């Protein structure tokens, strides 16, 4: 056999070489895409598992339903106060958010007479996805936080609060 009859890189059509290279690149990208899709599906399953665990924790931590209170009619109109501002995760908003939530506890003493009721109300006004996930994660990890508003408040201040509150206040002045 002569050297010219054996197929080799120098004897192949350049267009065919380019097509082979493109096909190899496409196959590599398909494999990477499949790997990414598998990772995303695993992540979604982990999130669903976490959500199920949080729901189970919340259901297990809920107190037994109290008997329905007697309906009392009065001639006085019910006073309605504005809802607190939602917390979005900004360090500058932690103190004002907590102050507004605690004001609601003072204004509605009968509704927020347990720590559990306070922590659940506290969690309903967390509107940033990151903050909500933090709340679900920390209360799932330490279920006692659901029945201890003071420690939950300390945890959010520690995690989302301003690192140097004094310096920030000085700069504002």
Short mmCIF file of C-alpha atoms in Angstrom, two decimals, residues 6-152:
data_model
loop_
_atom_site.label_atom_id
_atom_site.label_comp_id
_atom_site.label_asym_id
_atom_site.label_seq_id
_atom_site.Cartn_x
_atom_site.Cartn_y
_atom_site.Cartn_z
CA UNK A 6 -4.28 5.34 3.52
CA UNK A 7 -6.81 7.73 4.92
CA UNK A 8 -5.28 10.20 7.32
CA UNK A 9 -5.80 13.71 8.53
CA UNK A 10 -3.89 15.19 5.64
CA UNK A 11 -5.95 13.29 3.02
CA UNK A 12 -9.45 14.02 4.44
CA UNK A 13 -11.61 16.79 3.17
CA UNK A 14 -11.30 19.89 5.46
CA UNK A 15 -15.08 20.26 5.46
CA UNK A 16 -15.46 16.74 6.82
CA UNK A 17 -12.90 17.49 9.54
CA UNK A 18 -14.85 20.61 10.55
CA UNK A 19 -18.10 18.63 10.66
CA UNK A 20 -16.50 15.95 12.83
CA UNK A 21 -15.18 18.60 15.22
CA UNK A 22 -18.60 20.25 15.38
CA UNK A 23 -20.30 16.91 16.02
CA UNK A 24 -17.84 16.16 18.82
CA UNK A 25 -18.47 19.58 20.38
CA UNK A 26 -22.24 19.12 20.14
CA UNK A 27 -22.00 15.70 21.78
CA UNK A 28 -19.91 17.16 24.61
CA UNK A 29 -22.44 19.96 25.08
CA UNK A 30 -25.30 17.47 25.16
CA UNK A 31 -23.54 15.48 27.87
CA UNK A 32 -22.91 18.67 29.87
CA UNK A 33 -26.54 19.72 29.39
CA UNK A 34 -27.76 16.34 30.62
CA UNK A 35 -25.46 16.59 33.65
CA UNK A 36 -26.83 20.07 34.43
CA UNK A 37 -30.42 18.89 34.08
CA UNK A 38 -29.71 15.99 36.43
CA UNK A 39 -28.18 18.37 38.98
CA UNK A 40 -31.16 20.74 38.72
CA UNK A 41 -33.60 17.88 39.23
CA UNK A 42 -31.67 16.71 42.29
CA UNK A 43 -31.71 20.24 43.67
CA UNK A 44 -35.47 20.51 43.12
CA UNK A 45 -35.98 17.20 44.91
CA UNK A 46 -33.87 18.46 47.84
CA UNK A 47 -35.95 21.66 48.01
CA UNK A 48 -39.19 19.67 47.94
CA UNK A 49 -37.89 17.42 50.71
CA UNK A 50 -36.98 20.47 52.79
CA UNK A 51 -40.42 22.00 52.23
CA UNK A 52 -42.08 18.73 53.27
CA UNK A 53 -39.95 18.61 56.42
CA UNK A 54 -40.86 22.20 57.31
CA UNK A 55 -44.55 21.49 56.77
CA UNK A 56 -44.32 18.41 58.98
CA UNK A 57 -42.50 20.41 61.66
CA UNK A 58 -45.13 23.13 61.53
CA UNK A 59 -47.96 20.62 61.73
CA UNK A 60 -46.34 18.81 64.66
CA UNK A 61 -45.63 22.08 66.46
CA UNK A 62 -49.15 23.42 66.09
CA UNK A 63 -51.10 23.39 69.33
CA UNK A 64 -54.40 21.55 69.51
CA UNK A 65 -57.24 23.67 68.21
CA UNK A 66 -58.87 25.67 70.94
CA UNK A 67 -62.60 25.68 71.28
CA UNK A 68 -64.27 28.42 69.29
CA UNK A 69 -64.66 31.57 71.35
CA UNK A 70 -68.12 32.85 72.07
CA UNK A 71 -69.22 35.58 69.70
CA UNK A 72 -69.57 38.87 71.50
CA UNK A 73 -71.32 41.68 69.74
CA UNK A 74 -70.55 45.25 70.66
CA UNK A 75 -71.70 48.53 69.33
CA UNK A 76 -68.08 49.71 69.07
CA UNK A 77 -66.46 49.49 65.65
CA UNK A 78 -63.34 47.33 65.38
CA UNK A 79 -60.14 49.27 65.06
CA UNK A 80 -57.93 48.15 62.18
CA UNK A 81 -54.24 49.01 62.21
CA UNK A 82 -52.05 48.93 59.09
CA UNK A 83 -50.06 45.80 58.35
CA UNK A 84 -46.34 45.93 59.08
CA UNK A 85 -43.92 46.53 56.24
CA UNK A 86 -42.55 43.29 54.80
CA UNK A 87 -38.92 42.46 55.53
CA UNK A 88 -36.84 42.06 52.36
CA UNK A 89 -33.51 41.11 53.91
CA UNK A 90 -31.79 44.49 53.95
CA UNK A 91 -29.64 44.96 57.07
CA UNK A 92 -30.95 48.49 57.53
CA UNK A 93 -34.51 47.17 57.78
CA UNK A 94 -34.11 44.53 60.51
CA UNK A 95 -34.64 46.82 63.51
CA UNK A 96 -37.66 48.61 62.02
CA UNK A 97 -39.21 45.30 60.93
CA UNK A 98 -38.88 43.83 64.41
CA UNK A 99 -40.22 47.04 65.98
CA UNK A 100 -43.29 46.98 63.70
CA UNK A 101 -43.96 43.31 64.40
CA UNK A 102 -43.65 43.87 68.15
CA UNK A 103 -46.04 46.84 67.84
CA UNK A 104 -48.59 44.48 66.31
CA UNK A 105 -48.14 42.16 69.29
CA UNK A 106 -48.92 45.08 71.58
CA UNK A 107 -51.91 46.24 69.56
CA UNK A 108 -53.42 42.76 69.23
CA UNK A 109 -52.73 41.22 72.64
CA UNK A 110 -55.45 38.58 72.33
CA UNK A 111 -54.21 37.32 68.97
CA UNK A 112 -50.54 37.08 69.87
CA UNK A 113 -50.68 35.62 73.35
CA UNK A 114 -48.25 32.74 72.65
CA UNK A 115 -44.71 32.65 71.34
CA UNK A 116 -45.82 30.27 68.60
CA UNK A 117 -48.41 32.77 67.33
CA UNK A 118 -45.75 35.50 67.41
CA UNK A 119 -43.17 33.48 65.44
CA UNK A 120 -45.74 32.45 62.83
CA UNK A 121 -46.87 36.05 62.36
CA UNK A 122 -43.22 37.12 62.22
CA UNK A 123 -42.62 34.60 59.41
CA UNK A 124 -45.62 35.71 57.34
CA UNK A 125 -44.10 39.14 56.65
CA UNK A 126 -40.78 37.83 55.28
CA UNK A 127 -41.15 38.60 51.58
CA UNK A 128 -37.70 37.96 50.12
CA UNK A 129 -37.14 34.38 48.91
CA UNK A 130 -33.75 34.21 50.61
CA UNK A 131 -35.17 35.41 53.93
CA UNK A 132 -38.08 32.95 53.67
CA UNK A 133 -35.70 30.07 53.00
CA UNK A 134 -33.55 31.18 55.95
CA UNK A 135 -36.64 31.23 58.21
CA UNK A 136 -37.79 27.79 57.06
CA UNK A 137 -34.29 26.35 57.35
CA UNK A 138 -33.51 27.75 60.78
CA UNK A 139 -36.90 26.79 62.26
CA UNK A 140 -36.64 23.32 60.73
CA UNK A 141 -33.14 22.86 62.09
CA UNK A 142 -34.07 24.22 65.53
CA UNK A 143 -37.81 23.71 66.06
CA UNK A 144 -37.59 25.32 69.51
CA UNK A 145 -37.34 28.69 67.73
CA UNK A 146 -40.99 28.32 66.78
CA UNK A 147 -41.93 28.53 70.44
CA UNK A 148 -39.35 31.11 71.49
CA UNK A 149 -39.85 34.47 69.80
CA UNK A 150 -37.00 36.14 71.70
CA UNK A 151 -34.43 33.68 70.38
CA UNK A 152 -35.87 33.86 66.87
#
